[in-house]
Tab-separated table of C-alpha atoms and ligand atoms in Angstrom:
chain	number	residue	atom	x	y	z
A	17	MET	CA	133.212	94.302	359.994
A	18	THR	CA	133.470	91.217	357.801
A	19	SER	CA	136.639	89.899	356.206
A	20	ASN	CA	137.533	91.431	352.857
A	21	LYS	CA	137.453	88.161	350.844
A	22	GLY	CA	139.478	89.910	348.164
A	23	ALA	CA	137.336	93.039	348.040
A	24	ARG	CA	139.034	95.244	350.595
A	25	VAL	CA	142.247	95.184	352.554
A	26	LEU	CA	142.879	97.127	355.724
A	27	LEU	CA	146.253	98.839	356.120
A	28	SER	CA	147.689	99.131	359.597
A	29	PRO	CA	150.925	101.169	359.737
A	30	SER	CA	153.177	100.214	362.627
A	31	ILE	CA	154.085	103.357	364.534
A	32	ILE	CA	157.316	101.966	365.995
A	33	ALA	CA	158.836	102.670	362.586
A	34	ALA	CA	158.109	106.405	363.136
A	35	ASP	CA	159.635	108.884	365.587
A	36	LEU	CA	157.760	107.962	368.761
A	37	SER	CA	158.897	111.101	370.575
A	38	THR	CA	156.881	113.312	368.214
A	39	MET	CA	154.082	110.891	367.404
A	40	GLY	CA	151.401	113.035	369.102
A	41	ASP	CA	151.956	115.730	366.458
A	42	SER	CA	152.663	113.497	363.481
A	43	VAL	CA	149.607	111.337	364.058
A	44	LYS	CA	147.411	114.401	363.468
A	45	LYS	CA	148.675	114.503	359.888
A	46	ILE	CA	147.715	110.887	359.288
A	47	ASP	CA	144.613	110.821	357.097
A	48	PRO	CA	141.872	108.519	358.412
A	49	SER	CA	140.384	108.241	354.921
A	50	ILE	CA	143.594	106.490	353.798
A	51	ILE	CA	144.916	104.837	356.934
A	52	ASP	CA	142.482	102.334	358.400
A	53	LEU	CA	144.229	101.403	361.637
A	54	LEU	CA	147.270	102.270	363.721
A	55	HIS	CA	149.307	99.190	364.607
A	56	ILE	CA	150.816	99.567	368.065
A	57	ASP	CA	153.665	97.178	368.909
A	58	VAL	CA	153.959	96.614	372.643
A	59	MET	CA	157.255	94.880	373.486
A	60	ASP	CA	158.378	94.031	377.001
A	61	GLY	CA	162.074	93.193	376.504
A	62	ARG	CA	161.332	89.626	377.643
A	63	PHE	CA	159.011	87.954	375.152
A	64	VAL	CA	160.999	89.773	372.459
A	65	PRO	CA	164.476	91.333	372.740
A	66	ASN	CA	163.207	94.909	372.501
A	67	LEU	CA	161.270	97.328	374.657
A	68	THR	CA	158.762	99.842	373.295
A	69	ILE	CA	155.704	101.439	374.857
A	70	GLY	CA	152.898	100.614	377.266
A	71	PRO	CA	149.317	101.595	378.070
A	72	GLY	CA	150.225	105.066	379.415
A	73	TYR	CA	151.784	106.138	376.125
A	74	ILE	CA	148.933	104.640	374.092
A	75	LYS	CA	146.343	106.433	376.226
A	76	ASN	CA	147.969	109.789	375.485
A	77	LEU	CA	148.413	109.019	371.799
A	78	LYS	CA	144.739	108.131	371.517
A	79	THR	CA	143.763	111.688	372.424
A	80	HIS	CA	145.458	112.893	369.198
A	81	THR	CA	143.749	110.615	366.669
A	82	GLU	CA	140.424	109.120	365.646
A	83	ILE	CA	142.049	106.194	363.846
A	84	PRO	CA	141.179	102.897	365.556
A	85	LEU	CA	144.036	101.208	367.371
A	86	ASP	CA	145.303	97.742	366.480
A	87	ILE	CA	147.305	96.631	369.536
A	88	HIS	CA	149.888	93.862	369.108
A	89	LEU	CA	151.143	92.592	372.460
A	90	MET	CA	154.569	90.961	372.380
A	91	ILE	CA	154.738	90.410	376.104
A	92	GLU	CA	155.041	87.566	378.602
A	93	LYS	CA	151.946	86.790	380.675
A	94	PRO	CA	149.548	88.986	378.660
A	95	GLY	CA	146.711	88.095	381.052
A	96	ASP	CA	148.369	90.097	383.848
A	97	SER	CA	147.944	93.443	382.084
A	98	ILE	CA	145.069	92.782	379.665
A	99	LYS	CA	142.669	95.017	381.580
A	100	GLU	CA	144.872	98.063	380.983
A	101	TYR	CA	144.692	97.458	377.221
A	102	ILE	CA	140.952	96.746	377.284
A	103	ASP	CA	140.428	100.089	379.043
A	104	LEU	CA	141.907	101.805	375.957
A	105	ASN	CA	138.978	100.421	373.914
A	106	PRO	CA	141.032	99.660	370.800
A	107	TRP	CA	139.745	98.071	367.570
A	108	ALA	CA	141.663	94.871	368.345
A	109	ILE	CA	143.999	93.357	370.907
A	110	THR	CA	146.280	90.596	369.668
A	111	PHE	CA	148.537	88.552	371.923
A	112	HIS	CA	150.862	85.674	371.128
A	113	TYR	CA	149.965	81.994	371.061
A	114	GLU	CA	153.482	81.383	372.436
A	115	SER	CA	152.973	83.661	375.455
A	116	THR	CA	150.252	81.754	377.330
A	117	ARG	CA	148.862	78.229	377.704
A	118	PHE	CA	145.316	79.484	377.918
A	119	SER	CA	144.611	81.448	374.761
A	120	PRO	CA	140.845	80.769	374.561
A	121	ARG	CA	140.297	82.126	378.062
A	122	LEU	CA	142.107	85.364	377.291
A	123	LEU	CA	140.467	85.705	373.872
A	124	LYS	CA	137.105	85.512	375.635
A	125	VAL	CA	138.048	88.287	378.060
A	126	ILE	CA	138.846	90.538	375.083
A	127	ARG	CA	135.724	89.566	373.121
A	128	ASP	CA	133.495	90.086	376.151
A	129	SER	CA	134.587	93.741	376.026
A	130	SER	CA	133.425	94.045	372.386
A	131	ILE	CA	137.012	94.341	371.141
A	132	LYS	CA	138.295	92.107	368.356
A	133	ALA	CA	140.363	89.286	369.831
A	134	GLY	CA	143.496	88.336	367.891
A	135	LEU	CA	146.049	85.575	368.310
A	136	ALA	CA	149.529	85.856	366.769
A	137	VAL	CA	151.900	83.088	365.706
A	138	VAL	CA	155.651	83.524	365.227
A	139	PRO	CA	157.283	81.957	362.131
A	140	SER	CA	158.400	78.837	364.040
A	141	THR	CA	154.862	78.021	365.198
A	142	PRO	CA	152.935	75.994	362.598
A	143	VAL	CA	149.729	77.842	361.680
A	144	GLU	CA	147.951	74.504	362.236
A	145	SER	CA	148.575	74.998	365.987
A	146	VAL	CA	145.684	77.446	366.146
A	147	PHE	CA	143.212	75.579	363.883
A	148	ASP	CA	141.318	74.006	366.806
A	149	ILE	CA	140.748	77.329	368.538
A	150	LEU	CA	139.897	79.545	365.542
A	151	PRO	CA	136.224	79.812	366.579
A	152	TYR	CA	137.361	81.660	369.707
A	153	MET	CA	139.053	84.509	367.871
A	154	ASP	CA	138.257	87.275	365.387
A	155	MET	CA	141.719	87.518	363.853
A	156	VAL	CA	144.908	85.488	363.423
A	157	LEU	CA	148.152	87.405	363.064
A	158	VAL	CA	150.692	85.543	360.952
A	159	MET	CA	154.134	86.955	361.697
A	160	SER	CA	156.255	87.085	358.564
A	161	VAL	CA	159.422	87.949	360.524
A	162	ASP	CA	160.603	86.997	363.990
A	163	PRO	CA	159.013	89.720	366.149
A	164	GLY	CA	161.064	92.387	367.916
A	165	PHE	CA	162.119	94.911	365.285
A	166	TYR	CA	160.780	96.730	362.268
A	167	GLY	CA	162.656	96.766	358.956
A	168	GLN	CA	163.396	93.030	358.717
A	169	PRO	CA	163.060	91.125	355.412
A	170	PHE	CA	159.799	89.274	354.673
A	171	MET	CA	160.047	85.487	355.077
A	172	GLU	CA	158.790	84.014	351.787
A	173	ASN	CA	157.437	80.821	353.365
A	174	SER	CA	154.831	83.027	355.073
A	175	LEU	CA	152.849	82.897	351.818
A	176	SER	CA	152.152	79.189	352.130
A	177	ARG	CA	151.355	79.663	355.826
A	178	ILE	CA	148.738	82.288	354.944
A	179	ARG	CA	147.308	80.049	352.197
A	180	ARG	CA	146.993	77.045	354.527
A	181	LEU	CA	145.191	79.182	357.052
A	182	ARG	CA	142.905	80.761	354.449
A	183	ASP	CA	142.052	77.348	352.930
A	184	PHE	CA	141.104	76.029	356.359
A	185	THR	CA	138.956	79.008	357.398
A	186	LYS	CA	137.164	78.882	354.034
A	187	ALA	CA	136.557	75.147	354.230
A	188	GLU	CA	135.200	75.465	357.771
A	189	GLY	CA	133.190	78.606	357.010
A	190	LEU	CA	134.954	80.578	359.753
A	191	ASP	CA	134.814	84.365	359.717
A	192	VAL	CA	138.318	85.058	360.981
A	193	LEU	CA	140.463	87.884	359.662
A	194	ILE	CA	144.047	87.124	358.671
A	195	GLN	CA	146.549	89.815	359.562
A	196	VAL	CA	150.129	89.633	358.293
A	197	ASP	CA	152.977	91.514	359.962
A	198	GLY	CA	156.639	91.937	359.025
A	199	GLY	CA	158.606	93.051	355.986
A	200	ILE	CA	155.635	93.924	353.779
A	201	ASN	CA	156.421	96.438	351.049
A	202	ALA	CA	155.491	97.555	347.537
A	203	GLU	CA	157.198	94.506	346.005
A	204	ASN	CA	155.424	91.791	347.978
A	205	ILE	CA	152.083	93.244	349.156
A	206	ALA	CA	150.091	91.889	346.184
A	207	LYS	CA	151.378	88.355	346.838
A	208	VAL	CA	150.485	88.607	350.540
A	209	VAL	CA	146.963	89.769	349.737
A	210	SER	CA	146.358	87.154	347.078
A	211	ALA	CA	147.537	84.472	349.537
A	212	GLY	CA	144.626	85.524	351.745
A	213	ALA	CA	145.548	88.468	353.998
A	214	ASP	CA	142.791	90.840	355.145
A	215	VAL	CA	144.857	93.196	357.298
A	216	ILE	CA	148.361	94.281	356.343
A	217	VAL	CA	150.847	95.766	358.795
A	218	ALA	CA	153.452	98.099	357.331
A	219	GLY	CA	156.232	99.627	359.420
A	220	ASN	CA	159.203	100.601	357.320
A	221	SER	CA	157.270	100.781	354.046
A	222	ALA	CA	154.714	103.182	355.558
A	223	PHE	CA	157.011	105.564	357.447
A	224	ARG	CA	160.441	105.400	355.812
A	225	GLY	CA	159.685	107.987	353.118
A	226	GLY	CA	158.387	110.473	355.718
A	227	ASP	CA	154.867	110.691	354.235
A	228	PRO	CA	152.773	107.759	355.482
A	229	ASN	CA	149.613	108.995	353.703
A	230	SER	CA	151.130	108.755	350.232
A	231	SER	CA	153.098	105.557	351.013
A	232	VAL	CA	149.991	103.792	352.287
A	233	LYS	CA	147.908	105.048	349.369
A	234	GLU	CA	150.437	103.498	347.019
A	235	LEU	CA	150.586	100.242	349.010
A	236	LYS	CA	146.793	99.970	348.889
A	237	LYS	CA	146.791	100.456	345.143
A	238	LEU	CA	149.371	97.703	344.731
A	239	ALA	CA	147.582	95.442	347.235
A	240	LEU	CA	144.564	95.107	345.004
A	241	LEU	CA	146.356	94.624	341.687
B	289	DX5	C1	157.748	93.324	364.545
B	289	DX5	C2	156.491	94.125	364.713
B	289	DX5	C3	156.012	94.679	363.424
B	289	DX5	C4	156.947	95.673	362.781
B	289	DX5	C5	156.588	95.838	361.326
B	289	DX5	O1	158.067	92.733	365.730
B	289	DX5	O2	155.447	93.331	365.250
B	289	DX5	O3	154.703	95.244	363.572
B	289	DX5	O4	156.914	96.911	363.411
B	289	DX5	O5	157.552	96.622	360.690
B	289	DX5	P1	158.055	96.267	359.221
B	289	DX5	O6	156.854	96.386	358.318
B	289	DX5	O7	159.108	97.291	358.939
B	289	DX5	O8	158.586	94.858	359.250
B	290	ZN	ZN1	153.321	94.109	365.055
């Protein structure tokens, strides 16, 4: 897949904003012709102050859906458990720049398994921190909230962070997707996309109304206005 360059945006609803106890059934109602990816937030209660799910849950969930998985690891020492996530053969595995000193090594392990390798930056990490290592990844995840919880308000300065990143990848001719995660809704999605986002995560705005298919359809319409 190539980056959308304004033509197409992928929507990745974050399932932690849904009822995880019934997700096996509800995921069957999620329409793959509308919903491109399922964003899976793995939190370990250490890297972030919240605890969610792990590879066992994701493995079971995968049996209920054809939609490719977009795994976002918010965990300490991601290298220790990377194999378990690679075995799930997701669309992408993204870990945090702040969670390891050796991002390029771990990105290579993911890429060598033909899975998209993503690196995430929290709002306090300048996006410029990853400029030197962009050739080693397929996707950068710009967090637009401090990670840990869904339903937080979008941080407006994320727009200039996305623009700086997009300007650099364009100037250098790098084919790296930009994913943006946190507080994206009907009011701000168009701004996020025009700043340069290729992949949009939506937790609250996808699941809050109870019908993710129609919410995401609407978000996609607004994304390309
Ligand atoms: C935050 C997670 C996000 C979150 C998005 O730590 O990484 O993926 O679930 O949810 P919203 O869109 O509600 O901010
Ligand atoms: Zn996430």
